[in-house]
Tab-separated table of C-alpha atoms in Angstrom:
chain	number	residue	atom	x	y	z
A	1	MET	CA	113.478	100.121	133.010
A	2	PRO	CA	114.216	97.473	129.662
A	3	ASP	CA	117.822	97.277	128.697
A	4	THR	CA	118.830	99.655	126.400
A	5	SER	CA	121.510	97.816	125.151
A	6	GLY	CA	119.798	95.524	122.149
A	7	GLY	CA	120.878	91.862	125.073
A	8	GLY	CA	122.054	90.321	122.090
A	9	ALA	CA	118.609	89.590	121.405
A	10	SER	CA	117.751	90.652	117.254
A	11	CYS	CA	117.191	94.148	116.608
A	12	CYS	CA	114.369	92.872	115.118
A	13	ALA	CA	113.266	92.244	118.979
A	14	PRO	CA	114.896	93.922	121.257
A	15	ALA	CA	115.050	92.418	124.835
A	16	ARG	CA	113.793	93.362	127.932
A	17	GLY	CA	117.150	91.364	129.891
A	18	GLU	CA	116.601	88.129	132.221
A	19	ALA	CA	113.957	87.757	132.924
A	20	SER	CA	112.896	88.585	136.480
A	21	SER	CA	111.918	85.927	139.279
A	22	LEU	CA	109.801	88.602	141.109
A	23	PHE	CA	106.813	88.003	138.861
A	24	GLN	CA	104.466	85.242	140.316
A	25	LEU	CA	102.694	85.603	136.144
A	26	ALA	CA	100.090	81.696	136.139
A	27	ALA	CA	96.617	83.396	135.651
A	28	PRO	CA	94.378	80.911	136.362
A	29	GLY	CA	93.205	78.216	133.975
A	30	PRO	CA	90.164	76.737	133.513
A	31	ARG	CA	88.837	73.299	135.752
A	32	ARG	CA	89.270	69.751	134.254
A	33	GLY	CA	87.223	69.327	131.909
A	34	GLU	CA	86.069	73.149	130.948
A	35	ARG	CA	87.029	75.102	127.645
A	36	ARG	CA	87.384	78.258	127.439
A	37	THR	CA	85.299	80.301	124.469
A	38	HIS	CA	85.291	82.372	121.669
A	39	ASP	CA	84.626	84.916	118.572
A	40	ALA	CA	87.395	83.410	117.395
A	41	VAL	CA	88.643	80.429	114.623
A	42	ALA	CA	89.991	77.735	115.261
A	43	ILE	CA	91.712	76.055	112.249
A	44	ALA	CA	91.570	72.112	112.412
A	45	LEU	CA	94.263	70.494	110.579
A	46	PRO	CA	95.085	66.237	109.165
A	47	GLY	CA	99.071	67.358	110.302
A	48	GLY	CA	101.051	65.414	108.253
A	49	GLU	CA	104.520	65.351	106.464
A	50	PHE	CA	106.164	68.960	104.773
A	51	ARG	CA	109.295	70.346	104.680
A	52	ARG	CA	110.307	72.433	106.989
A	53	GLY	CA	113.084	75.433	106.313
A	54	ASP	CA	114.324	77.687	104.022
A	55	ALA	CA	114.420	76.929	100.271
A	56	PHE	CA	116.389	79.190	98.560
A	57	GLY	CA	119.134	79.952	100.506
A	58	GLU	CA	117.480	83.347	102.116
A	59	GLY	CA	118.184	83.267	105.739
A	60	TYR	CA	120.105	85.009	107.899
A	61	PRO	CA	122.315	82.111	109.152
A	62	ASP	CA	122.776	82.575	112.529
A	63	ASP	CA	119.045	82.608	112.100
A	64	ALA	CA	118.935	78.431	111.590
A	65	GLU	CA	116.470	77.850	109.118
A	66	GLY	CA	117.897	75.201	106.318
A	67	PRO	CA	119.156	72.890	106.327
A	68	VAL	CA	115.613	71.936	104.973
A	69	ARG	CA	114.280	69.098	106.045
A	70	THR	CA	110.621	66.277	106.425
A	71	VAL	CA	109.478	67.370	109.800
A	72	THR	CA	105.939	65.467	110.930
A	73	VAL	CA	103.216	66.917	113.141
A	74	ALA	CA	100.339	65.129	115.010
A	75	PRO	CA	96.826	67.217	113.883
A	76	PHE	CA	96.113	69.993	116.178
A	77	ARG	CA	94.148	73.133	115.915
A	78	ILE	CA	95.375	76.744	115.902
A	79	ASP	CA	93.676	80.010	115.484
A	80	ALA	CA	92.625	81.634	112.075
A	81	THR	CA	93.902	84.920	113.637
A	82	ALA	CA	97.340	85.798	115.957
A	83	VAL	CA	94.563	86.985	119.753
A	84	SER	CA	92.803	90.361	119.354
A	85	ASN	CA	93.345	93.326	121.657
A	86	ALA	CA	89.633	92.108	121.452
A	87	ARG	CA	90.631	88.478	123.352
A	88	TYR	CA	93.199	89.538	125.397
A	89	ALA	CA	90.057	92.383	127.255
A	90	ASP	CA	88.374	89.980	128.862
A	91	PHE	CA	91.074	87.140	129.780
A	92	VAL	CA	92.144	90.648	131.553
A	93	ARG	CA	88.029	91.935	133.107
A	94	GLU	CA	88.522	88.045	133.958
A	95	THR	CA	91.312	87.255	134.969
A	96	GLY	CA	92.576	90.835	135.940
A	97	TYR	CA	95.856	90.273	134.985
A	98	ARG	CA	98.596	92.201	134.094
A	99	THR	CA	100.857	92.202	132.083
A	100	GLU	CA	105.240	92.258	132.709
A	101	ALA	CA	105.607	95.840	130.885
A	102	GLU	CA	102.618	96.897	132.832
A	103	GLN	CA	104.448	95.161	136.321
A	104	TYR	CA	108.349	96.501	134.982
A	105	GLY	CA	106.352	100.110	134.864
A	106	SER	CA	107.864	100.555	130.621
A	107	SER	CA	107.812	98.513	127.214
A	108	PHE	CA	109.515	98.838	123.782
A	109	VAL	CA	108.030	101.220	121.354
A	110	PHE	CA	109.122	101.753	117.063
A	111	HIS	CA	110.304	105.949	117.413
A	112	LEU	CA	107.494	106.937	114.918
A	113	LEU	CA	104.687	105.568	116.709
A	114	LEU	CA	105.832	107.447	119.631
A	115	HIS	CA	102.383	109.094	121.001
A	116	PRO	CA	102.803	112.713	121.065
A	117	GLY	CA	102.193	112.799	125.080
A	118	ALA	CA	104.874	110.230	125.911
A	119	ARG	CA	107.900	112.242	124.780
A	120	ASP	CA	108.808	112.912	128.565
A	121	ALA	CA	107.638	108.672	128.381
A	122	VAL	CA	110.647	107.938	127.405
A	123	LEU	CA	113.563	105.761	128.825
A	124	GLY	CA	116.106	105.305	126.402
A	125	ALA	CA	116.749	103.481	122.614
A	126	VAL	CA	118.719	100.174	121.845
A	127	ALA	CA	121.991	100.781	120.896
A	128	ALA	CA	122.056	98.498	118.036
A	129	ALA	CA	118.528	99.880	116.721
A	130	PRO	CA	118.373	103.249	117.292
A	131	TRP	CA	114.301	103.092	116.117
A	132	TRP	CA	112.949	101.581	119.499
A	133	LEU	CA	112.794	103.088	122.492
A	134	GLY	CA	111.989	102.385	126.092
A	135	VAL	CA	108.971	103.489	126.464
A	136	GLU	CA	107.885	104.400	130.124
A	137	GLY	CA	103.612	104.192	130.181
A	138	ALA	CA	104.096	101.847	127.342
A	139	SER	CA	101.740	98.288	127.484
A	140	TRP	CA	98.796	96.189	125.478
A	141	SER	CA	95.949	99.269	126.745
A	142	ALA	CA	99.009	101.901	125.604
A	143	PRO	CA	100.112	100.513	122.714
A	144	GLU	CA	101.643	103.646	122.077
A	145	GLY	CA	102.929	104.723	125.514
A	146	PRO	CA	101.248	107.031	127.630
A	147	GLY	CA	98.066	109.490	125.436
A	148	SER	CA	97.597	105.651	123.603
A	149	ASP	CA	94.588	103.461	124.151
A	150	LEU	CA	92.906	101.064	121.651
A	151	GLU	CA	89.975	102.712	120.276
A	152	GLY	CA	89.220	101.707	117.371
A	153	ARG	CA	91.321	99.059	117.445
A	154	SER	CA	89.827	96.243	119.036
A	155	ASP	CA	90.180	93.911	116.111
A	156	HIS	CA	93.773	94.385	115.840
A	157	PRO	CA	96.558	92.063	117.417
A	158	VAL	CA	97.630	92.671	120.642
A	159	VAL	CA	101.014	93.380	120.974
A	160	HIS	CA	103.049	94.673	124.456
A	161	VAL	CA	102.865	90.564	125.178
A	162	SER	CA	105.442	88.229	126.746
A	163	TYR	CA	105.916	84.717	125.816
A	164	HIS	CA	104.714	84.322	129.839
A	165	ASP	CA	102.161	87.008	128.470
A	166	ALA	CA	100.863	84.439	126.607
A	167	LEU	CA	100.935	81.539	128.206
A	168	ALA	CA	98.258	82.696	131.156
A	169	TYR	CA	96.285	83.391	128.488
A	170	CYS	CA	96.415	80.217	126.685
A	171	SER	CA	96.492	78.405	130.368
A	172	TRP	CA	92.769	80.793	130.641
A	173	ALA	CA	91.263	80.225	127.367
A	174	GLY	CA	93.177	76.106	127.747
A	175	ALA	CA	95.308	76.475	124.805
A	176	ARG	CA	98.981	76.650	124.468
A	177	LEU	CA	101.470	78.031	122.029
A	178	PRO	CA	102.043	76.152	118.761
A	179	THR	CA	105.194	75.159	118.715
A	180	GLU	CA	108.166	75.754	115.885
A	181	ASP	CA	106.871	73.124	113.487
A	182	GLU	CA	103.614	73.032	113.671
A	183	TRP	CA	103.213	77.136	113.139
A	184	GLU	CA	105.273	76.700	110.415
A	185	TYR	CA	103.479	73.936	108.653
A	186	ALA	CA	99.567	76.217	110.206
A	187	ALA	CA	101.568	79.350	107.740
A	188	ARG	CA	102.229	77.069	104.656
A	189	GLY	CA	98.932	76.044	104.326
A	190	GLY	CA	99.015	73.422	102.280
A	191	LEU	CA	102.712	74.790	99.684
A	192	GLU	CA	105.278	73.421	99.691
A	193	GLY	CA	108.812	75.107	99.552
A	194	CYS	CA	107.104	78.184	98.943
A	195	ARG	CA	108.622	81.957	100.276
A	196	TYR	CA	105.291	83.447	101.724
A	197	PRO	CA	101.957	81.431	102.422
A	198	TRP	CA	100.380	82.568	98.737
A	199	GLY	CA	103.730	81.646	96.344
A	200	ASP	CA	106.654	82.455	95.902
A	201	GLU	CA	106.069	84.893	94.290
A	202	PHE	CA	105.967	88.953	97.700
A	203	ALA	CA	103.515	90.524	95.456
A	204	PRO	CA	101.955	88.366	93.070
A	205	GLY	CA	99.813	90.936	90.318
A	206	GLY	CA	101.365	93.982	91.957
A	207	ARG	CA	97.908	92.887	95.057
A	208	GLU	CA	99.713	93.380	98.596
A	209	ARG	CA	98.897	90.282	100.201
A	210	MET	CA	101.139	90.491	103.918
A	211	ASN	CA	101.370	93.675	106.286
A	212	THR	CA	104.872	94.792	105.740
A	213	TRP	CA	107.465	98.015	105.715
A	214	GLN	CA	106.567	100.708	102.729
A	215	GLY	CA	109.735	102.769	102.323
A	216	GLU	CA	112.969	104.104	103.849
A	217	PHE	CA	113.514	101.882	106.545
A	218	PRO	CA	113.611	103.474	109.717
A	219	ARG	CA	112.911	107.083	108.463
A	220	VAL	CA	110.169	106.975	106.013
A	221	SER	CA	106.907	104.851	105.144
A	222	ARG	CA	105.599	105.691	101.794
A	223	ARG	CA	102.757	104.124	102.502
A	224	PRO	CA	98.909	106.408	102.015
A	225	GLY	CA	99.267	109.004	104.796
A	226	GLY	CA	102.204	107.743	106.253
A	227	ALA	CA	100.968	105.241	108.368
A	228	THR	CA	102.449	102.243	110.136
A	229	GLY	CA	101.574	99.728	112.848
A	230	THR	CA	99.119	97.153	112.672
A	231	VAL	CA	95.945	96.512	110.644
A	232	PRO	CA	93.376	94.220	111.803
A	233	VAL	CA	94.041	90.522	112.471
A	234	ASP	CA	91.452	88.472	109.458
A	235	ALA	CA	92.807	91.634	107.484
A	236	TYR	CA	94.111	89.868	104.355
A	237	GLU	CA	93.227	87.077	102.905
A	238	SER	CA	93.610	83.667	104.197
A	239	ASN	CA	95.880	80.613	103.040
A	240	GLY	CA	95.122	78.003	101.688
A	241	PHE	CA	94.092	76.317	105.208
A	242	GLY	CA	92.161	79.227	106.598
A	243	LEU	CA	94.737	81.304	108.715
A	244	HIS	CA	94.986	84.841	108.362
A	245	ASN	CA	98.840	87.309	108.107
A	246	THR	CA	101.465	84.105	108.620
A	247	SER	CA	103.491	86.563	107.505
A	248	GLY	CA	103.614	90.136	108.346
A	249	ASN	CA	101.716	92.885	111.139
A	250	VAL	CA	102.949	91.799	114.540
A	251	TRP	CA	105.861	88.602	115.233
A	252	GLU	CA	104.087	85.401	116.576
A	253	TRP	CA	105.284	83.494	119.723
A	254	CYS	CA	106.266	80.691	119.170
A	255	ALA	CA	106.372	77.380	122.958
A	256	ASP	CA	110.060	76.519	121.179
A	257	LEU	CA	113.574	77.757	122.683
A	258	PHE	CA	115.817	79.132	119.801
A	259	SER	CA	117.712	76.175	120.199
A	260	GLU	CA	120.325	74.568	122.379
A	261	GLN	CA	122.765	77.166	123.205
A	262	ASP	CA	120.276	79.545	123.329
A	263	ALA	CA	118.779	78.944	126.662
A	264	ASP	CA	117.135	81.497	127.226
A	265	GLN	CA	115.254	82.896	124.127
A	266	ARG	CA	112.700	81.976	122.669
A	267	VAL	CA	111.357	82.128	118.888
A	268	ILE	CA	108.568	84.405	117.093
A	269	ARG	CA	108.005	84.039	113.511
A	270	GLY	CA	105.993	85.185	110.868
A	271	GLY	CA	107.206	88.391	111.077
A	272	SER	CA	106.175	92.134	111.677
A	273	TYR	CA	104.831	95.496	109.843
A	274	LEU	CA	108.456	96.799	110.481
A	275	CYS	CA	110.185	93.595	108.501
A	276	HIS	CA	111.845	95.343	104.556
A	277	ALA	CA	114.063	93.317	102.524
A	278	SER	CA	117.258	95.903	103.285
A	279	TYR	CA	116.702	95.273	107.326
A	280	CYS	CA	115.255	92.408	107.939
A	281	ASN	CA	113.864	90.252	105.173
A	282	ARG	CA	112.154	87.529	108.455
A	283	TYR	CA	107.936	87.872	106.596
A	284	ARG	CA	108.831	84.846	104.717
A	285	VAL	CA	107.540	81.725	106.116
A	286	ALA	CA	110.433	79.085	107.039
A	287	ALA	CA	112.371	82.987	109.371
A	288	ARG	CA	112.244	82.737	112.071
A	289	SER	CA	113.757	84.842	115.029
A	290	LYS	CA	114.007	85.176	118.429
A	291	ASN	CA	114.052	87.418	121.798
A	292	THR	CA	113.510	86.725	125.819
A	293	PRO	CA	110.700	85.444	127.891
A	294	ASP	CA	109.581	88.710	129.148
A	295	SER	CA	110.870	91.104	125.873
A	296	SER	CA	107.768	92.388	125.026
A	297	THR	CA	107.422	95.693	121.955
A	298	GLY	CA	105.282	97.351	119.903
A	299	HIS	CA	104.979	94.790	116.468
A	300	GLY	CA	104.726	91.284	119.324
A	301	GLY	CA	101.700	88.900	119.807
A	302	PHE	CA	100.543	85.441	119.413
A	303	ARG	CA	97.944	82.734	118.237
A	304	CYS	CA	96.740	79.683	119.910
A	305	ALA	CA	96.853	75.827	119.223
A	306	TRP	CA	94.928	73.183	120.860
A	307	ASP	CA	96.136	69.464	120.136
A	308	LEU	CA	93.040	67.922	118.006
A	309	GLU	CA	91.161	65.958	121.040
A	310	GLU	CA	91.505	69.421	123.983
A	311	ARG	CA	88.759	72.128	121.520
C-alpha cells in the first residue's frame, strides 16, 4: 500500500515511502560485448560546456535550480524519446520482470484518470495532493487501475515505473540513465539560457509545443473532450538535437541523487501532463524535482543514455 501522506516529496510526484529491502529488482543484463537493439533512435551528442540552471529566477527555491553555472559533459548518446509502452513490453516479455508497483500491489493514479472499474481499488488520497490516489492494481500495463489497459497507447511513454524499474530496463538494454547534467544539456537542444527546448515563449505563435495541463488544475481540463494524460513519445516537434518531449508529458528519472541532504531521493526532470503555471511550472528545461527510488506514478517515465563508445 502506498504512503498516502506524501512522504515529504514534492507533491508533483507522490512518494511511496521508504524503499523496501524485500525486493530483488535486478533484471538480467546483456552478456559482455552484447548490446540490445530496439526501434528507438539514439542521438549522439558531442558534449562540451553549457550553462546549466535557471537564468530567469523562476524556479522554486527548494529545487536548487541555480545559480547558473558552466557544466561540462563528455560525448554520449541519449534516446530521442522516452521509453514507450511497446519497448517496455518487449523487456517484460523477454525477462518476466515485475515492476515495483506490481510487487507492492499499487501505484498512484491522477484522480480524473481513474478507470470507472477501479473505484473500489482506491486505497486513499495523498494528504498534501488529494488529486493523487493510491490505487490497488495500478501498474505500467494498467495505468488507470484495474480495468484499464494499453490499447491504442503502444507509442505512449511507459509510466508507473520506479527508478529501480528504469535501471532494470537499462541493464537489459545495455544502457544507463542519463546524468542530470546530460539530461539538461540534451533537453536544451543547443540553445543557451532559454526557458524551453525551443526558446523563451511558452506557445510561440499560439502553437502548443508540449503536453502540459490546460484548464483549472486539478479539477477542470480544457483540452478537447476534457482529455488529459500522456501523448505519443514523439507527439511534438523535436528540439535542436532531435529529442522529443523533454518538456511535459512525463517526468523522467535521472541517475543523480537530488542533493546530499536528500540521500533517499532521486532526480526527476522535464515536468508532465499535469504541470501548470498556477501550480507547478517545472516544465522549464532548468526545472528539477525528486522522488524516492521505489515510487511510481501515472506521469513518471524515463529515457536511456549510453557512453558514446557503448552504443
